[in-house]
PDB file of C-alpha atoms and ligand atoms in Angstrom:
ATOM      1  CA  UNK G   1      -7.885 -17.572  14.840  1.00  0.00           C
ATOM      2  CA  UNK G   2      -4.803 -15.309  15.213  1.00  0.00           C
ATOM      3  CA  UNK G   3      -3.162 -13.188  12.469  1.00  0.00           C
ATOM      4  CA  UNK G   4       0.068 -15.000  11.497  1.00  0.00           C
ATOM      5  CA  UNK G   5       1.973 -16.652   8.581  1.00  0.00           C
ATOM      6  CA  UNK G   6      -0.361 -17.924   5.681  1.00  0.00           C
ATOM      7  CA  UNK G   7      -3.683 -16.542   7.300  1.00  0.00           C
ATOM      8  CA  UNK G   8      -5.937 -14.021   5.461  1.00  0.00           C
ATOM      9  CA  UNK G   9      -6.455 -10.983   7.616  1.00  0.00           C
ATOM     10  CA  UNK G  10      -9.464  -8.603   6.909  1.00  0.00           C
ATOM     11  CA  UNK G  11      -9.331  -5.204   8.565  1.00  0.00           C
ATOM     12  CA  UNK G  12     -10.465  -1.529   8.476  1.00  0.00           C
ATOM     13  CA  UNK G  13      -7.950   1.090   9.167  1.00  0.00           C
ATOM     14  CA  UNK G  14      -7.414   4.752   9.138  1.00  0.00           C
ATOM     15  CA  UNK G  15      -3.860   6.229   8.993  1.00  0.00           C
ATOM     16  CA  UNK G  16      -2.864   9.790  10.033  1.00  0.00           C
ATOM     17  CA  UNK G  17       0.388  11.779   9.963  1.00  0.00           C
ATOM     18  CA  UNK G  18       1.827  13.117  13.286  1.00  0.00           C
ATOM     19  CA  UNK G  19      -0.182  16.319  12.968  1.00  0.00           C
ATOM     20  CA  UNK G  20      -3.276  14.244  13.241  1.00  0.00           C
ATOM     21  CA  UNK G  21      -4.197  14.738   9.510  1.00  0.00           C
ATOM     22  CA  UNK G  22      -6.065  11.811   8.239  1.00  0.00           C
ATOM     23  CA  UNK G  23      -4.465  10.435   5.100  1.00  0.00           C
ATOM     24  CA  UNK G  24      -6.544   7.294   4.303  1.00  0.00           C
ATOM     25  CA  UNK G  25      -9.536   5.648   5.852  1.00  0.00           C
ATOM     26  CA  UNK G  26     -10.941   2.256   4.596  1.00  0.00           C
ATOM     27  CA  UNK G  27     -14.227   2.365   6.623  1.00  0.00           C
ATOM     28  CA  UNK G  28     -16.179   3.978   3.744  1.00  0.00           C
ATOM     29  CA  UNK G  29     -15.733   0.765   1.761  1.00  0.00           C
ATOM     30  CA  UNK G  30     -15.096  -3.044   2.319  1.00  0.00           C
ATOM     31  CA  UNK G  31     -12.420  -4.140   4.715  1.00  0.00           C
ATOM     32  CA  UNK G  32      -8.883  -4.596   3.330  1.00  0.00           C
ATOM     33  CA  UNK G  33      -7.537  -8.091   3.072  1.00  0.00           C
ATOM     34  CA  UNK G  34      -4.072  -9.402   2.890  1.00  0.00           C
ATOM     35  CA  UNK G  35      -2.167 -12.600   3.127  1.00  0.00           C
ATOM     36  CA  UNK G  36      -0.033 -12.573   6.258  1.00  0.00           C
ATOM     37  CA  UNK G  37       3.700 -13.028   5.716  1.00  0.00           C
ATOM     38  CA  UNK G  38       4.027 -12.484   1.978  1.00  0.00           C
ATOM     39  CA  UNK G  39       4.992  -8.796   1.874  1.00  0.00           C
ATOM     40  CA  UNK G  40       1.534  -7.604   0.952  1.00  0.00           C
ATOM     41  CA  UNK G  41       1.486  -4.756   3.431  1.00  0.00           C
ATOM     42  CA  UNK G  42       4.059  -2.538   5.074  1.00  0.00           C
ATOM     43  CA  UNK G  43       6.258  -4.507   7.452  1.00  0.00           C
ATOM     44  CA  UNK G  44       5.599  -2.484  10.472  1.00  0.00           C
ATOM     45  CA  UNK G  45       1.863  -2.810  10.270  1.00  0.00           C
ATOM     46  CA  UNK G  46       2.129  -6.664   9.615  1.00  0.00           C
ATOM     47  CA  UNK G  47       4.209  -7.022  12.696  1.00  0.00           C
ATOM     48  CA  UNK G  48       1.745  -4.933  14.814  1.00  0.00           C
ATOM     49  CA  UNK G  49      -1.139  -7.146  13.767  1.00  0.00           C
ATOM     50  CA  UNK G  50       0.491 -10.299  14.478  1.00  0.00           C
ATOM     51  CA  UNK G  51      -1.189 -12.524  17.137  1.00  0.00           C
ATOM     52  CA  UNK G  52      -4.333 -10.538  16.956  1.00  0.00           C
ATOM     53  CA  UNK G  53      -7.936 -11.834  16.503  1.00  0.00           C
ATOM     54  CA  UNK G  54     -11.119 -10.677  14.954  1.00  0.00           C
ATOM     55  CA  UNK G  55     -12.514  -7.761  16.981  1.00  0.00           C
ATOM     56  CA  UNK G  56      -9.177  -6.561  18.204  1.00  0.00           C
ATOM     57  CA  UNK G  57      -8.232  -2.817  17.843  1.00  0.00           C
ATOM     58  CA  UNK G  58      -4.596  -2.152  17.203  1.00  0.00           C
ATOM     59  CA  UNK G  59      -2.912   1.188  17.356  1.00  0.00           C
ATOM     60  CA  UNK G  60       0.612   1.445  15.766  1.00  0.00           C
ATOM     61  CA  UNK G  61       2.955   4.495  15.177  1.00  0.00           C
ATOM     62  CA  UNK G  62       5.330   3.594  12.483  1.00  0.00           C
ATOM     63  CA  UNK G  63       8.691   5.232  11.627  1.00  0.00           C
ATOM     64  CA  UNK G  64       9.306   5.624   7.761  1.00  0.00           C
ATOM     65  CA  UNK G  65      11.734   2.708   7.903  1.00  0.00           C
ATOM     66  CA  UNK G  66       8.783   0.460   9.056  1.00  0.00           C
ATOM     67  CA  UNK G  67       6.199   2.076   6.732  1.00  0.00           C
ATOM     68  CA  UNK G  68       6.834   3.495   3.233  1.00  0.00           C
ATOM     69  CA  UNK G  69      10.597   4.071   3.604  1.00  0.00           C
ATOM     70  CA  UNK G  70      12.705   7.084   3.848  1.00  0.00           C
ATOM     71  CA  UNK G  71      12.685   9.704   1.110  1.00  0.00           C
ATOM     72  CA  UNK G  72      15.384   9.317  -1.449  1.00  0.00           C
ATOM     73  CA  UNK G  73      16.674  12.469  -3.098  1.00  0.00           C
ATOM     74  CA  UNK G  74      17.997  10.493  -6.097  1.00  0.00           C
ATOM     75  CA  UNK G  75      14.737   8.909  -6.958  1.00  0.00           C
ATOM     76  CA  UNK G  76      13.793  11.072  -9.875  1.00  0.00           C
ATOM     77  CA  UNK G  77      13.386   9.381 -13.175  1.00  0.00           C
ATOM     78  CA  UNK G  78      12.784  10.433 -16.774  1.00  0.00           C
ATOM     79  CA  UNK G  79       9.850   8.449 -18.315  1.00  0.00           C
ATOM     80  CA  UNK G  80       8.440   8.506 -21.775  1.00  0.00           C
ATOM     81  CA  UNK G  81       4.868   9.914 -21.913  1.00  0.00           C
ATOM     82  CA  UNK G  82       3.486   6.667 -23.483  1.00  0.00           C
ATOM     83  CA  UNK G  83       3.825   4.915 -20.072  1.00  0.00           C
ATOM     84  CA  UNK G  84       1.199   7.324 -18.581  1.00  0.00           C
ATOM     85  CA  UNK G  85      -2.508   6.561 -18.928  1.00  0.00           C
ATOM     86  CA  UNK G  86      -3.411  10.212 -19.208  1.00  0.00           C
ATOM     87  CA  UNK G  87      -0.257  12.012 -20.050  1.00  0.00           C
ATOM     88  CA  UNK G  88      -2.144  15.185 -21.311  1.00  0.00           C
ATOM     89  CA  UNK G  89      -3.601  15.780 -17.831  1.00  0.00           C
ATOM     90  CA  UNK G  90      -0.355  15.629 -15.954  1.00  0.00           C
ATOM     91  CA  UNK G  91       0.692  18.584 -13.780  1.00  0.00           C
ATOM     92  CA  UNK G  92       3.768  19.217 -11.757  1.00  0.00           C
ATOM     93  CA  UNK G  93       3.172  18.191  -8.170  1.00  0.00           C
ATOM     94  CA  UNK G  94       0.286  15.720  -8.860  1.00  0.00           C
ATOM     95  CA  UNK G  95       0.562  12.106  -8.008  1.00  0.00           C
ATOM     96  CA  UNK G  96      -0.313   9.681 -10.761  1.00  0.00           C
ATOM     97  CA  UNK G  97       0.020   6.000 -11.710  1.00  0.00           C
ATOM     98  CA  UNK G  98       2.893   4.621 -13.787  1.00  0.00           C
ATOM     99  CA  UNK G  99       2.397   1.362 -15.534  1.00  0.00           C
ATOM    100  CA  UNK G 100       5.518  -0.867 -15.283  1.00  0.00           C
ATOM    101  CA  UNK G 101       6.391  -4.443 -16.237  1.00  0.00           C
ATOM    102  CA  UNK G 102       5.780  -5.174 -12.495  1.00  0.00           C
ATOM    103  CA  UNK G 103       2.333  -3.590 -12.242  1.00  0.00           C
ATOM    104  CA  UNK G 104       1.525   0.028 -11.360  1.00  0.00           C
ATOM    105  CA  UNK G 105       2.984   2.406  -8.872  1.00  0.00           C
ATOM    106  CA  UNK G 106       2.286   5.803  -7.656  1.00  0.00           C
ATOM    107  CA  UNK G 107       4.667   8.572  -8.596  1.00  0.00           C
ATOM    108  CA  UNK G 108       4.794  12.326  -8.242  1.00  0.00           C
ATOM    109  CA  UNK G 109       5.050  14.432 -11.341  1.00  0.00           C
ATOM    110  CA  UNK G 110       8.149  16.735 -11.051  1.00  0.00           C
ATOM    111  CA  UNK G 111       8.411  18.211 -14.535  1.00  0.00           C
ATOM    112  CA  UNK G 112       6.810  17.708 -17.940  1.00  0.00           C
ATOM    113  CA  UNK G 113       8.740  17.893 -21.189  1.00  0.00           C
ATOM    114  CA  UNK G 114       7.423  17.447 -24.796  1.00  0.00           C
ATOM    115  CA  UNK G 115       7.832  13.704 -24.821  1.00  0.00           C
ATOM    116  CA  UNK G 116       9.038  12.816 -21.498  1.00  0.00           C
ATOM    117  CA  UNK G 117       8.020  13.303 -17.807  1.00  0.00           C
ATOM    118  CA  UNK G 118      10.241  13.525 -14.824  1.00  0.00           C
ATOM    119  CA  UNK G 119       8.776  11.666 -11.892  1.00  0.00           C
ATOM    120  CA  UNK G 120       9.763  11.149  -8.249  1.00  0.00           C
ATOM    121  CA  UNK G 121       9.542   7.509  -7.481  1.00  0.00           C
ATOM    122  CA  UNK G 122       9.441   7.907  -3.692  1.00  0.00           C
ATOM    123  CA  UNK G 123       6.103   6.744  -2.367  1.00  0.00           C
ATOM    124  CA  UNK G 124       3.927   9.647  -1.561  1.00  0.00           C
ATOM    125  CA  UNK G 125       4.077   8.617   2.166  1.00  0.00           C
ATOM    126  CA  UNK G 126       7.859   7.978   2.096  1.00  0.00           C
ATOM    127  CA  UNK G 127       9.618   9.836   4.868  1.00  0.00           C
ATOM    128  CA  UNK G 128       6.454  10.136   7.055  1.00  0.00           C
ATOM    129  CA  UNK G 129       5.913   8.744  10.483  1.00  0.00           C
ATOM    130  CA  UNK G 130       2.407   7.400  10.323  1.00  0.00           C
ATOM    131  CA  UNK G 131      -0.252   6.493  13.003  1.00  0.00           C
ATOM    132  CA  UNK G 132      -2.440   3.604  12.195  1.00  0.00           C
ATOM    133  CA  UNK G 133      -5.734   2.760  13.825  1.00  0.00           C
ATOM    134  CA  UNK G 134      -6.810  -0.812  12.979  1.00  0.00           C
ATOM    135  CA  UNK G 135      -9.752  -2.959  13.566  1.00  0.00           C
ATOM    136  CA  UNK G 136      -9.355  -6.702  12.656  1.00  0.00           C
ATOM    137  CA  UNK G 137     -12.771  -7.897  11.224  1.00  0.00           C
ATOM    138  CA  UNK G 138     -11.880 -11.383  10.305  1.00  0.00           C
ATOM    139  CA  UNK G 139      -9.026 -13.831  10.115  1.00  0.00           C
ATOM    140  CA  UNK G 140      -9.188 -17.151   8.014  1.00  0.00           C
ATOM    141  CA  UNK G 141      -7.105 -19.839   6.722  1.00  0.00           C
ATOM    142  CA  UNK G 142      -5.706 -19.065   3.281  1.00  0.00           C
ATOM    143  CA  UNK G 143      -6.332 -21.458   0.428  1.00  0.00           C
ATOM    144  CA  UNK G 144      -3.346 -23.459  -1.012  1.00  0.00           C
ATOM    145  CA  UNK G 145      -3.728 -21.419  -4.220  1.00  0.00           C
ATOM    146  CA  UNK G 146      -3.489 -18.048  -2.356  1.00  0.00           C
ATOM    147  CA  UNK G 147      -0.324 -19.269  -0.549  1.00  0.00           C
ATOM    148  CA  UNK G 148       1.281 -20.400  -3.801  1.00  0.00           C
ATOM    149  CA  UNK G 149       0.197 -17.063  -5.476  1.00  0.00           C
ATOM    150  CA  UNK G 150       1.459 -15.034  -2.372  1.00  0.00           C
ATOM    151  CA  UNK G 151      -1.864 -12.955  -2.300  1.00  0.00           C
ATOM    152  CA  UNK G 152      -5.585 -13.016  -1.475  1.00  0.00           C
ATOM    153  CA  UNK G 153      -8.142 -14.045  -3.909  1.00  0.00           C
ATOM    154  CA  UNK G 154     -11.633 -12.614  -3.993  1.00  0.00           C
ATOM    155  CA  UNK G 155     -13.108  -9.795  -1.970  1.00  0.00           C
ATOM    156  CA  UNK G 156     -12.294  -7.302  -4.716  1.00  0.00           C
ATOM    157  CA  UNK G 157      -8.626  -7.321  -4.047  1.00  0.00           C
ATOM    158  CA  UNK G 158      -7.305  -9.229  -6.933  1.00  0.00           C
ATOM    159  CA  UNK G 159      -8.386 -10.555 -10.282  1.00  0.00           C
ATOM    160  CA  UNK G 160      -6.682 -12.777 -12.707  1.00  0.00           C
TER     161      UNK G 160
HETATM  162 ZN1   ZN A   1      -3.468 -15.095  -7.627  1.00  0.00          ZN
END
């Protein structure tokens, strides 16, 4: 079965920057799973996997526009400390998770005040050209429920 619209694709991947420094590697855990065609993974990687089947190895070098976007210089925002899980542990330069109405997102701490924190909303990998090394481990039909929700159920990816 080919990776395409409304299929669930399981894969292992590693991603490096252009210096060859490994940034992430899924092979220490379970394969990742995503529902094809619903914006669940970065667009360039989804397009690179299109049409591939279980067992295929796929290499893709993605410019920032096809990965996590270009860095925006005006993406700093002042956020009340209560939105951070562990505000007391924050330090400038570290990446932390911010809770929002739309879920969580990674931000970089720029500056810490007494009641607010200035954060950089750029994705930590924004502005980087990334080299992906992917192995597709399985492709299956999505359930109607998964398609209506727009994401994969089970496999440790998502809980209701
Ligand atoms: Zn769901």
